[in-house]
C-alpha atoms as an extended CHARMM CRD file, in Angstrom:
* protein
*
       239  EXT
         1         1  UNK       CA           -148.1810000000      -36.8920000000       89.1610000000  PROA      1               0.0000000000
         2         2  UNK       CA           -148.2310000000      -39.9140000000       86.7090000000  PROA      2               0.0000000000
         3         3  UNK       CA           -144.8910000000      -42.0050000000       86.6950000000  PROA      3               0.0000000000
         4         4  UNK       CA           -141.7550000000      -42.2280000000       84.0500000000  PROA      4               0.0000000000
         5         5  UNK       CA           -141.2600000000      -45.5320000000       82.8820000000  PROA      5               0.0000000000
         6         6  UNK       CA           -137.9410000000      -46.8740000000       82.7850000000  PROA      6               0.0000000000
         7         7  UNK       CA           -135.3490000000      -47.9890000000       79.5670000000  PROA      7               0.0000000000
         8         8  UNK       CA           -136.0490000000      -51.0300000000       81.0420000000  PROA      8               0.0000000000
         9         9  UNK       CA           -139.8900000000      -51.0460000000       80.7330000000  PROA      9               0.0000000000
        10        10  UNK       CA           -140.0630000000      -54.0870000000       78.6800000000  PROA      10              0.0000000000
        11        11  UNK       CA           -137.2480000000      -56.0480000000       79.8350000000  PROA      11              0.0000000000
        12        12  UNK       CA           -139.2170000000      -55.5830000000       83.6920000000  PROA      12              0.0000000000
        13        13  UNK       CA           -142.9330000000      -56.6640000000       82.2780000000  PROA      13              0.0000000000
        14        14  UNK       CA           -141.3990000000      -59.5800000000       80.6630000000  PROA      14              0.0000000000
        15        15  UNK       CA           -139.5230000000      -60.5500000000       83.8720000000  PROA      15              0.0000000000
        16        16  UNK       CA           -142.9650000000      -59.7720000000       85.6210000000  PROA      16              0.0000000000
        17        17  UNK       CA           -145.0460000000      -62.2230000000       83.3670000000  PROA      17              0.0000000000
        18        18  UNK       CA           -142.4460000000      -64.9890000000       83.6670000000  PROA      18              0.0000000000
        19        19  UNK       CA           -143.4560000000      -65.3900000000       87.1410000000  PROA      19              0.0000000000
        20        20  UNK       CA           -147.2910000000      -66.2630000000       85.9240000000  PROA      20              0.0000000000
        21        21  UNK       CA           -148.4760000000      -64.5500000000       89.2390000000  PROA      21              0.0000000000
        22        22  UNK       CA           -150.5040000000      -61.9320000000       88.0910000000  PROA      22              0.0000000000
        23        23  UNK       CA           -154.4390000000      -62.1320000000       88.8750000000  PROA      23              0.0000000000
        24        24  UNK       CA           -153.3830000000      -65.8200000000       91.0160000000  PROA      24              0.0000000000
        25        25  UNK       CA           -155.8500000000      -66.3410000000       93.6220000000  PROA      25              0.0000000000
        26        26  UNK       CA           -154.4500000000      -64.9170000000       97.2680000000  PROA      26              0.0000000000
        27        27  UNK       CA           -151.7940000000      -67.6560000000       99.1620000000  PROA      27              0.0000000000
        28        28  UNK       CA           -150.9720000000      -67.9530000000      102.6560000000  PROA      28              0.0000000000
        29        29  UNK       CA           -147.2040000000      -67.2390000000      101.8690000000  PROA      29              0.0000000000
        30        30  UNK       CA           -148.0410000000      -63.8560000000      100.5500000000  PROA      30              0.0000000000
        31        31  UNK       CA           -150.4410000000      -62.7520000000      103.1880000000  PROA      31              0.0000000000
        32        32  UNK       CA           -148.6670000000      -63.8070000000      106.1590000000  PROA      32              0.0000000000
        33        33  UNK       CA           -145.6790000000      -61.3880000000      104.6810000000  PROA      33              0.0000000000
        34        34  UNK       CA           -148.3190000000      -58.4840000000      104.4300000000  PROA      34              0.0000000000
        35        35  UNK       CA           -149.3180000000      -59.0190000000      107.9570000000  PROA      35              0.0000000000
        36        36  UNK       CA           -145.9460000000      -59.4430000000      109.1240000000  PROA      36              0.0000000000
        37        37  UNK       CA           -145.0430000000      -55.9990000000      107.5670000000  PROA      37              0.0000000000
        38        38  UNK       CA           -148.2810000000      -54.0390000000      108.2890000000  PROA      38              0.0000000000
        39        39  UNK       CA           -147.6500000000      -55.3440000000      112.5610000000  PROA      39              0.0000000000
        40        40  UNK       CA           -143.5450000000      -54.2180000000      112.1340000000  PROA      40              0.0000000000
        41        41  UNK       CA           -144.4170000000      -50.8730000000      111.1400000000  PROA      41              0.0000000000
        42        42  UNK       CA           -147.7840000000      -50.2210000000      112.8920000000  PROA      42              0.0000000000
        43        43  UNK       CA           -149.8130000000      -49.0930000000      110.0330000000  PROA      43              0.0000000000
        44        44  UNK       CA           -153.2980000000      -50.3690000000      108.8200000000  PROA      44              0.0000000000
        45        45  UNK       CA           -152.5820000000      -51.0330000000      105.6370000000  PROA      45              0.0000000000
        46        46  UNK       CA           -150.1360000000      -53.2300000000      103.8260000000  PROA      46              0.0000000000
        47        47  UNK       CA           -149.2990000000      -54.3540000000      100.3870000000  PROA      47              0.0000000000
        48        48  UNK       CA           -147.6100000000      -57.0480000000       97.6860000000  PROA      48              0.0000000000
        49        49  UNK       CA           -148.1950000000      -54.5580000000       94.7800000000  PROA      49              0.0000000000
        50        50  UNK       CA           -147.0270000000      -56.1610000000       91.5180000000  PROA      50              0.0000000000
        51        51  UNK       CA           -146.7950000000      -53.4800000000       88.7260000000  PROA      51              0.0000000000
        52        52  UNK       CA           -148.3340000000      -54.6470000000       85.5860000000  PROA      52              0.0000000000
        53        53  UNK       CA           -148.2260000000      -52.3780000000       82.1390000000  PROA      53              0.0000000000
        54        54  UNK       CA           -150.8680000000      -50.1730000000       82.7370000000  PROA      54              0.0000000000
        55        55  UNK       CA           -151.9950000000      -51.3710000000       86.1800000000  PROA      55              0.0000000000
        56        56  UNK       CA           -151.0700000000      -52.0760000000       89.5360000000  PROA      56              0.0000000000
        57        57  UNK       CA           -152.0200000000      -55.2710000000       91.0280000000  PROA      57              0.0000000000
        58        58  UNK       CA           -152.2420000000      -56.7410000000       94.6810000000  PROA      58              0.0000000000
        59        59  UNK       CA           -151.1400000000      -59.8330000000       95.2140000000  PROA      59              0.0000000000
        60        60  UNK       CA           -151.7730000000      -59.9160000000       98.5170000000  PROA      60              0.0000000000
        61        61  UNK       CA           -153.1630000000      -57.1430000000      100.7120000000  PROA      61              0.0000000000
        62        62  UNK       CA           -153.6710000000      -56.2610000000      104.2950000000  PROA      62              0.0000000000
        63        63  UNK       CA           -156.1170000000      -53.7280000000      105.4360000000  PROA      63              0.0000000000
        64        64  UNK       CA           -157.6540000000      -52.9260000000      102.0420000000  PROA      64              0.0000000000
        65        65  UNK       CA           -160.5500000000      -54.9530000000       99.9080000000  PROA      65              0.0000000000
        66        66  UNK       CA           -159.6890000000      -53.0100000000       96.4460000000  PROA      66              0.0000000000
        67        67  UNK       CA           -157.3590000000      -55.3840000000       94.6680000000  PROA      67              0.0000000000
        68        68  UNK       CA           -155.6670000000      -52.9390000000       92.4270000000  PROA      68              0.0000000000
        69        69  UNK       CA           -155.5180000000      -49.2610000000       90.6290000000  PROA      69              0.0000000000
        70        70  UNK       CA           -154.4480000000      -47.7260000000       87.1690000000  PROA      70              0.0000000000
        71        71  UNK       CA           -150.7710000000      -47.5620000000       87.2430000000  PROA      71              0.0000000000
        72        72  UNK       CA           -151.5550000000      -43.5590000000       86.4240000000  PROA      72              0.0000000000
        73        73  UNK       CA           -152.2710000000      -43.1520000000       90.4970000000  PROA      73              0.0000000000
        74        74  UNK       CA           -149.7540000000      -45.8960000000       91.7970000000  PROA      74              0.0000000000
        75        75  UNK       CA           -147.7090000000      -44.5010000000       94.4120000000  PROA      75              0.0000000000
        76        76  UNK       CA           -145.5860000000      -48.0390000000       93.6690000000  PROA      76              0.0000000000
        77        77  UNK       CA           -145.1260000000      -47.3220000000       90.0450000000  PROA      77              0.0000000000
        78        78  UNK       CA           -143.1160000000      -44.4640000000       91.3630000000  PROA      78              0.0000000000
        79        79  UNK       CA           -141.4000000000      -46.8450000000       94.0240000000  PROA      79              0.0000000000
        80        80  UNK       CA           -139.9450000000      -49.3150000000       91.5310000000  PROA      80              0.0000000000
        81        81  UNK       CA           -137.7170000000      -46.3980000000       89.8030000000  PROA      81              0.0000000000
        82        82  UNK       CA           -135.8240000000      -46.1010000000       93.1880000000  PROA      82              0.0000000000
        83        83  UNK       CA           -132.8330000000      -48.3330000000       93.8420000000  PROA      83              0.0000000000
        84        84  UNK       CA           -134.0940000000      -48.7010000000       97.5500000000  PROA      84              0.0000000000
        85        85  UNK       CA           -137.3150000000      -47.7740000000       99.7850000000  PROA      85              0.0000000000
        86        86  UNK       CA           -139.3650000000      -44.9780000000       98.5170000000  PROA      86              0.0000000000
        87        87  UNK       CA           -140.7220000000      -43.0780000000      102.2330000000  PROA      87              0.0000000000
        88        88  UNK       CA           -143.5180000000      -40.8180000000      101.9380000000  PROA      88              0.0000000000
        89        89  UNK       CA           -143.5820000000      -39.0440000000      105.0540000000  PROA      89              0.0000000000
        90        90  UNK       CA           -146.7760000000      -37.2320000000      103.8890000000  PROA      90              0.0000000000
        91        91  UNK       CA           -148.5610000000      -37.0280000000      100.9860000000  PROA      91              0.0000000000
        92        92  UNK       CA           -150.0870000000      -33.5710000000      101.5630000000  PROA      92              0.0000000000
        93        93  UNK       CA           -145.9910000000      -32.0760000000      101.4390000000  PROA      93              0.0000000000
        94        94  UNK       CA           -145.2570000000      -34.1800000000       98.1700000000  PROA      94              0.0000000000
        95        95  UNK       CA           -146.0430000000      -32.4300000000       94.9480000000  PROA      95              0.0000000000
        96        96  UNK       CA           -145.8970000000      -35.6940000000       92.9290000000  PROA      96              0.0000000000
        97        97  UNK       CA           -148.8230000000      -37.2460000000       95.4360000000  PROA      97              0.0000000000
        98        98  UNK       CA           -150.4870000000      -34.2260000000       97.1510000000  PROA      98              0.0000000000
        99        99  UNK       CA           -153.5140000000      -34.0620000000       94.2780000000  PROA      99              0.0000000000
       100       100  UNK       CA           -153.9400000000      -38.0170000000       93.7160000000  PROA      100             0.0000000000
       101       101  UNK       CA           -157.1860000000      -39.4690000000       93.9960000000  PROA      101             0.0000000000
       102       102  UNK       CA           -156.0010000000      -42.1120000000       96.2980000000  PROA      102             0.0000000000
       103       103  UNK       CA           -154.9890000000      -38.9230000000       98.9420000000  PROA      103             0.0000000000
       104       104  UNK       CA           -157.8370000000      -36.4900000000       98.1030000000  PROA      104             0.0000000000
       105       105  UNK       CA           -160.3840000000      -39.3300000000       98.8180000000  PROA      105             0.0000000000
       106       106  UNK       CA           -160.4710000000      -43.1660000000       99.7210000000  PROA      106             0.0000000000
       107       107  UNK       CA           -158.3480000000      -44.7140000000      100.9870000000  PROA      107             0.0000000000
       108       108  UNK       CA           -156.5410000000      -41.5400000000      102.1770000000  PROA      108             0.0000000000
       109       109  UNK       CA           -153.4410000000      -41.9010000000      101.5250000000  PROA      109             0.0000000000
       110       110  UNK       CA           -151.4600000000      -39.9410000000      103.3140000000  PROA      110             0.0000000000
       111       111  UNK       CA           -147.8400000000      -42.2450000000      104.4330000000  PROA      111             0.0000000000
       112       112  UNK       CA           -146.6440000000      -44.5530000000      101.9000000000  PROA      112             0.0000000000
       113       113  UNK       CA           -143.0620000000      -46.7720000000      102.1970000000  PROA      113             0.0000000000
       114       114  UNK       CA           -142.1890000000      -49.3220000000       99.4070000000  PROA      114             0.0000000000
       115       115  UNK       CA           -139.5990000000      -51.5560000000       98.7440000000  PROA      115             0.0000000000
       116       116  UNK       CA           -138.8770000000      -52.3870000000       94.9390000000  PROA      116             0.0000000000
       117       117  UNK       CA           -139.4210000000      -55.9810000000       94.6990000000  PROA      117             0.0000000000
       118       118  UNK       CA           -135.9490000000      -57.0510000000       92.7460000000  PROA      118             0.0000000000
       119       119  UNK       CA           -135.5630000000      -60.3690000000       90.1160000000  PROA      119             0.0000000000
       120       120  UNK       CA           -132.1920000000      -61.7050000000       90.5230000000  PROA      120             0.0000000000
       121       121  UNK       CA           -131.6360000000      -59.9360000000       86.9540000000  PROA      121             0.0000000000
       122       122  UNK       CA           -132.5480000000      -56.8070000000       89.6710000000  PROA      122             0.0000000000
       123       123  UNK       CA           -135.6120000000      -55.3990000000       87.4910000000  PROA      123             0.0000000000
       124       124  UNK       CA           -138.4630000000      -54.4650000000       89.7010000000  PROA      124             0.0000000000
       125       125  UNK       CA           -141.6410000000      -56.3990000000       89.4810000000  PROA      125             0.0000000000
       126       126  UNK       CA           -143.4740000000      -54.3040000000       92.1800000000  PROA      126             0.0000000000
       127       127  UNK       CA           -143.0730000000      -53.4400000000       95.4970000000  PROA      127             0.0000000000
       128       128  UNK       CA           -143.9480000000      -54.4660000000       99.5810000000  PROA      128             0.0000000000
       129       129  UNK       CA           -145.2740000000      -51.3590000000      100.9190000000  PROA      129             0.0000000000
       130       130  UNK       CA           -147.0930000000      -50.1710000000      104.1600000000  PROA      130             0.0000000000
       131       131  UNK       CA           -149.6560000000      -47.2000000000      104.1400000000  PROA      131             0.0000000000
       132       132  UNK       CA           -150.7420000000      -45.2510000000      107.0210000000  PROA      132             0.0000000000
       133       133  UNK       CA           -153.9550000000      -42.3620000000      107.2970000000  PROA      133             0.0000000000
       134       134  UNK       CA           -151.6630000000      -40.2130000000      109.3850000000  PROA      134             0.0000000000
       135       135  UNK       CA           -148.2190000000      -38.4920000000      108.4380000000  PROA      135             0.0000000000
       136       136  UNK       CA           -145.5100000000      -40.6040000000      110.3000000000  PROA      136             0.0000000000
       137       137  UNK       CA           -141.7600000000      -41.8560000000      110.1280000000  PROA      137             0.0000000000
       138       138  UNK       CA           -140.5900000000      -45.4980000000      109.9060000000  PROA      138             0.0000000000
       139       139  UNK       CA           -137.2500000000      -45.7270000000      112.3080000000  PROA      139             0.0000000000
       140       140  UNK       CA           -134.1680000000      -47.4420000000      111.2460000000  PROA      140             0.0000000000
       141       141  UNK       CA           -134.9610000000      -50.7850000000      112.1270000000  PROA      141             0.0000000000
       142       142  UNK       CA           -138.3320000000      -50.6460000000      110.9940000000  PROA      142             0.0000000000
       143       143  UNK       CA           -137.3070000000      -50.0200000000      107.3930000000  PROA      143             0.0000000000
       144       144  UNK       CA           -134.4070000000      -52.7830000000      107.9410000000  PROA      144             0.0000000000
       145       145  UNK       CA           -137.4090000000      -55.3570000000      108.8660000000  PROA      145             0.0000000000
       146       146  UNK       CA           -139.1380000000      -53.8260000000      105.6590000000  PROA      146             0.0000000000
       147       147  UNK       CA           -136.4190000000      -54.8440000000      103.2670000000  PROA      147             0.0000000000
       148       148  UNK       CA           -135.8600000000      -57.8800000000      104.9760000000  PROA      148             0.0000000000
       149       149  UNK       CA           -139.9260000000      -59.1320000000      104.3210000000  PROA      149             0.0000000000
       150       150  UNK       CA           -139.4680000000      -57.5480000000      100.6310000000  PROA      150             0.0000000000
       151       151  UNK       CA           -136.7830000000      -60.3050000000      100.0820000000  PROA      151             0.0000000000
       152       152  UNK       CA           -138.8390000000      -62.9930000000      101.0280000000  PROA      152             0.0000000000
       153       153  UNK       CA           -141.5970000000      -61.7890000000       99.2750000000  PROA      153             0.0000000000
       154       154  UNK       CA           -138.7430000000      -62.3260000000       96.1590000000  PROA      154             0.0000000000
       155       155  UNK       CA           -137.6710000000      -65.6610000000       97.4040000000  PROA      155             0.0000000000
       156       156  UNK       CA           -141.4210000000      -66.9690000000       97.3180000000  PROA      156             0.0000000000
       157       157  UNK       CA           -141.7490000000      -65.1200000000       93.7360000000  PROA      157             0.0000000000
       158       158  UNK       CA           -138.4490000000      -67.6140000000       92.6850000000  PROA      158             0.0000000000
       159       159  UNK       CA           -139.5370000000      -70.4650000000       93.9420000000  PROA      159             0.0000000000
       160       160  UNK       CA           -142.7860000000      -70.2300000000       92.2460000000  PROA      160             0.0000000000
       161       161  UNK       CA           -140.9540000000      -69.6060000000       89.0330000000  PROA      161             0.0000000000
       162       162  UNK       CA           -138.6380000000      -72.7990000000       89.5340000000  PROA      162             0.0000000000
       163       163  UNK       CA           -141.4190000000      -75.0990000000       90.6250000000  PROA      163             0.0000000000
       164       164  UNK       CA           -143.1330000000      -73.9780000000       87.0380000000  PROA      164             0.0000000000
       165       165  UNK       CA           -140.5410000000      -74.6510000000       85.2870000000  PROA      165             0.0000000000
       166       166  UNK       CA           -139.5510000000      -77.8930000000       87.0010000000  PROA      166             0.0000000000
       167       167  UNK       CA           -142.8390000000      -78.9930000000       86.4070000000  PROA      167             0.0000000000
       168       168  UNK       CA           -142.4740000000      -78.1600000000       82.6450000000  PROA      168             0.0000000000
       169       169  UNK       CA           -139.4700000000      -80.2450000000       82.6850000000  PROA      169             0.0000000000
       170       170  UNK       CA           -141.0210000000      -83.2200000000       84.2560000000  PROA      170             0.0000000000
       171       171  UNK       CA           -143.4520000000      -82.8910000000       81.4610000000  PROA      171             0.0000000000
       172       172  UNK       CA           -141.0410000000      -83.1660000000       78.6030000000  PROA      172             0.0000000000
       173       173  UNK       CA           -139.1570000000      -86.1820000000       80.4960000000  PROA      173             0.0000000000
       174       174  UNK       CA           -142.3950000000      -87.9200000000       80.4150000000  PROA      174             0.0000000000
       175       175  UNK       CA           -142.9340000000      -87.3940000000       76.7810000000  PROA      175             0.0000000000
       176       176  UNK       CA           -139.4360000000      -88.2620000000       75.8970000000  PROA      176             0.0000000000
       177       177  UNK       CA           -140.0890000000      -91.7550000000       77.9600000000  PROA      177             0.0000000000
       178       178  UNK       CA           -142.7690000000      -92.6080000000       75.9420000000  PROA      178             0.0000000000
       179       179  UNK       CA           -142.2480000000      -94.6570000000       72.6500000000  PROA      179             0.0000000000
       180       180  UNK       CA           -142.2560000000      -92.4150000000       69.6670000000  PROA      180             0.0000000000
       181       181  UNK       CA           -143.1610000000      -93.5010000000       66.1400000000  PROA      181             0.0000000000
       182       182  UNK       CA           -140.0470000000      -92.7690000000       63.7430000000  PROA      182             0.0000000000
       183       183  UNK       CA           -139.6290000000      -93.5630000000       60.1310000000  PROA      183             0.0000000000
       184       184  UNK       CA           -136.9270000000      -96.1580000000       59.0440000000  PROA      184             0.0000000000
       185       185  UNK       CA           -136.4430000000      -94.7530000000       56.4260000000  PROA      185             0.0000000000
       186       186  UNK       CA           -135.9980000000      -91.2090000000       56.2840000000  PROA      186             0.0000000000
       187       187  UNK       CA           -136.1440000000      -90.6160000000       60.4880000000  PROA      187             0.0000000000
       188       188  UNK       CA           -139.0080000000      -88.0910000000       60.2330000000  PROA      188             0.0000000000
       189       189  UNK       CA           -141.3020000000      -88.2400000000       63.7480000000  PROA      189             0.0000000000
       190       190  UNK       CA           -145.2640000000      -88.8370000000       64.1230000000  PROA      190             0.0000000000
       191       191  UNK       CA           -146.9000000000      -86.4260000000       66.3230000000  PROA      191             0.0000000000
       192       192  UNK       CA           -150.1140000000      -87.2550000000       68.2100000000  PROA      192             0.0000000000
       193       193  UNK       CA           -152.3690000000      -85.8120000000       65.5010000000  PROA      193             0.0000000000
       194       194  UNK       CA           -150.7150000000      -88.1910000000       63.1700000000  PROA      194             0.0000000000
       195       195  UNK       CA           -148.6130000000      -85.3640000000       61.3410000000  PROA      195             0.0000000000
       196       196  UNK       CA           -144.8660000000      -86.2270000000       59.8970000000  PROA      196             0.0000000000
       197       197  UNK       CA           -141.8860000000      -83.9760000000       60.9180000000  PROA      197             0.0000000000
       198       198  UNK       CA           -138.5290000000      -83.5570000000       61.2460000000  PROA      198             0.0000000000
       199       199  UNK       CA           -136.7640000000      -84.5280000000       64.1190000000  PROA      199             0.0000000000
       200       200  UNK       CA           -135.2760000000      -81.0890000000       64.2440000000  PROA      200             0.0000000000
       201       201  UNK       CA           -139.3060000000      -79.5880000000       63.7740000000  PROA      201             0.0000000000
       202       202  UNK       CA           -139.9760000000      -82.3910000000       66.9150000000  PROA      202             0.0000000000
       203       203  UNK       CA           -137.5990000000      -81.5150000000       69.5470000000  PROA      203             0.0000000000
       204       204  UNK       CA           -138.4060000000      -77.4470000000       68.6630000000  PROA      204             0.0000000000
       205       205  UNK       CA           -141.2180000000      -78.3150000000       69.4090000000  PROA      205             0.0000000000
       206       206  UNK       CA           -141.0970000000      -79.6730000000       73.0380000000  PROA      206             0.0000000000
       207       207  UNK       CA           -137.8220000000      -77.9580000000       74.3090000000  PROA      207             0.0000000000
       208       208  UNK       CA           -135.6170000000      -74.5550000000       73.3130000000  PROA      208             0.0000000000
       209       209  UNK       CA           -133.0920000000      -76.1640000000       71.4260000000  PROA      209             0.0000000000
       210       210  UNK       CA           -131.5570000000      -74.6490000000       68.5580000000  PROA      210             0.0000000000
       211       211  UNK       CA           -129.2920000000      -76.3570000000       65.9620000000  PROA      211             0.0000000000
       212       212  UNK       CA           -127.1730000000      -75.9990000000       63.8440000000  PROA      212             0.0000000000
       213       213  UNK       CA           -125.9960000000      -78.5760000000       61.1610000000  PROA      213             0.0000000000
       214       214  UNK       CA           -123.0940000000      -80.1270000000       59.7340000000  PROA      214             0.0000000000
       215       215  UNK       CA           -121.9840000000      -83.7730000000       57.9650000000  PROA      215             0.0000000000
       216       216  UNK       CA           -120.6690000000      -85.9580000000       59.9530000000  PROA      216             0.0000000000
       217       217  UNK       CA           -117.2320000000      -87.9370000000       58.5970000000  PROA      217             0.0000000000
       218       218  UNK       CA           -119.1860000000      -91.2350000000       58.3670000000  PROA      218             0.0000000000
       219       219  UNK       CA           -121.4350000000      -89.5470000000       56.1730000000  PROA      219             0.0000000000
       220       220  UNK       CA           -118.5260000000      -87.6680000000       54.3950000000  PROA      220             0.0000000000
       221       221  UNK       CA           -117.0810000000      -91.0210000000       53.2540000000  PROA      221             0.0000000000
       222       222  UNK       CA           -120.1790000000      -92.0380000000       52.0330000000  PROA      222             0.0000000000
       223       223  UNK       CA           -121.8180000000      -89.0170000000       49.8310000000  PROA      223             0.0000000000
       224       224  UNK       CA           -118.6860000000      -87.1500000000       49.2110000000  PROA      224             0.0000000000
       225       225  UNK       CA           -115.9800000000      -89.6040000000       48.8980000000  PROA      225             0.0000000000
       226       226  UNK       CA           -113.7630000000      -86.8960000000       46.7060000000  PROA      226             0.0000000000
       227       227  UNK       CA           -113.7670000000      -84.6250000000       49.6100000000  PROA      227             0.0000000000
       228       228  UNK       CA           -112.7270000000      -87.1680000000       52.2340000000  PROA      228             0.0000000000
       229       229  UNK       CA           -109.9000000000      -88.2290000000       50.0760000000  PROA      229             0.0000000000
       230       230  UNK       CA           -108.7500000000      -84.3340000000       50.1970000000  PROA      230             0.0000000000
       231       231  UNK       CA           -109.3610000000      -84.2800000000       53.3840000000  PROA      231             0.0000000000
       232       232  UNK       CA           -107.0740000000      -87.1720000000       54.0370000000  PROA      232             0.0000000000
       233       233  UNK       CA           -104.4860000000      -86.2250000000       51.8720000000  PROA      233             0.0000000000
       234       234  UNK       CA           -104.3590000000      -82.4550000000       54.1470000000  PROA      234             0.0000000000
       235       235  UNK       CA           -103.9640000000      -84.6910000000       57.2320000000  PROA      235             0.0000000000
       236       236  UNK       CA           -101.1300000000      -86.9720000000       56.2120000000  PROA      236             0.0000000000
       237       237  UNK       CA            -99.3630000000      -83.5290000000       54.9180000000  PROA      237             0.0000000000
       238       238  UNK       CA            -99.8840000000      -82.0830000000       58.4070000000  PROA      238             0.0000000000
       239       239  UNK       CA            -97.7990000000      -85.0680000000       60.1400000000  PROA      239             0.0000000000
């Protein structure tokens, strides 16, 4: 049975693609989590399943060379709608999984558990989850040690993200620390192709500020001198 998709659908993918993780070359980090979680709850196979618009991808995987599916089969595209882990005693007694390819034939399917992989803005980006070829049960503490793994999975997701964007800050630092050609006369900015802007178009360009615009009282004096004399005739009235 293919998956709903959440209201959230969007919001989630763009979370997912903030990270800039998906189809990143395999990292110790990541692996050593699979293992960790495949040796807690003694299955073959385990999984850092990141689920992508119409895919699902493996960040990292233990016990398995395939390094993704279509989201259509994805037992974790079914996971991430859960609020908390998704146990699939067995396949064969689950109407949603009993006919999917990935239980009818390779790689036999037949116990699933994953744990939705939570942002801080808690939309799932995937899942950790272990797989076994035999019906079985994870005990309490087993599924405790589960969750526990899935959060550092999410911790190593976060500090990926802030490195990125630390390093993207660093980068505008640099280019603000350089000297940068400016008119005299009318302030607008050189770029390196040797294009004039605005200062405004400049910093747009290089950062997410906004602005917004007003006149200064300097600059009231000098351009609307009828309105600064109003306005000082208001204030004396006020005392």
């Amino acid at each position: 049975m293919k998956a709903p998709r959440s209201e959230r659908e969007e919001e989630r993918l763009e979370a997912l693609r903030d990270y800039r993780i998906l189809d990143t070359p395999p990292e110790r980090a990541y692996d050593d989590l699979t293992a960790l979680a495949a040796y807690v709850c003694d299955v073959p196979i385990a999984l850092i399943s990141l689920v992508d618009s119409d895919r699902q991808w493996f960040k990292s995987k233990f016990g398995l060379e395939a390094t993704g599916t279509s989201r259509d089969v994805s037992f974790c595209a079914h996971a991430i709608l859960e609020d908390k882990i998704l146990v699939v005693e067995d396949t064969h007694l689950d109407s949603r999984f009993a006919a999917n390819p990935l239980v009818t034939s390779e790689p036999n399917i037949r116990f699933y558990a994953g744990v939705p992989l939570l942002s801080p803005e808690a939309l799932p980006l995937g899942t950790l989850c272990v797989i076994d070829h035999e019906p079985r049960e994870l005990s309490a503490a087993q599924i405790k040690a589960l969750e526990g793994i899935a959060r550092q999975v999410v911790s190593q997701l976060e500090l990926r993200r802030v490195s990125a964007r630390l390093a993207l800050a660093l980068e505008k630092i640099n280019l603000i620390e350089e000297l940068i050609p400016i008119c005299s006369y009318c302030k607008a900015i050189r770029n390196d192709a040797g294009y004039w802007s605005s200062v405004e178009t400049f910093i747009k360009q290089h950062s997410d500020v906004a602005f917004t615009h007003g006149v200064c009282e300097a600059c009231i004096e000098k351009h609307f001198p009828e309105v600064a004399e109003a306005m000082r005739k208001q204030d004396a009235a006020s005392l």
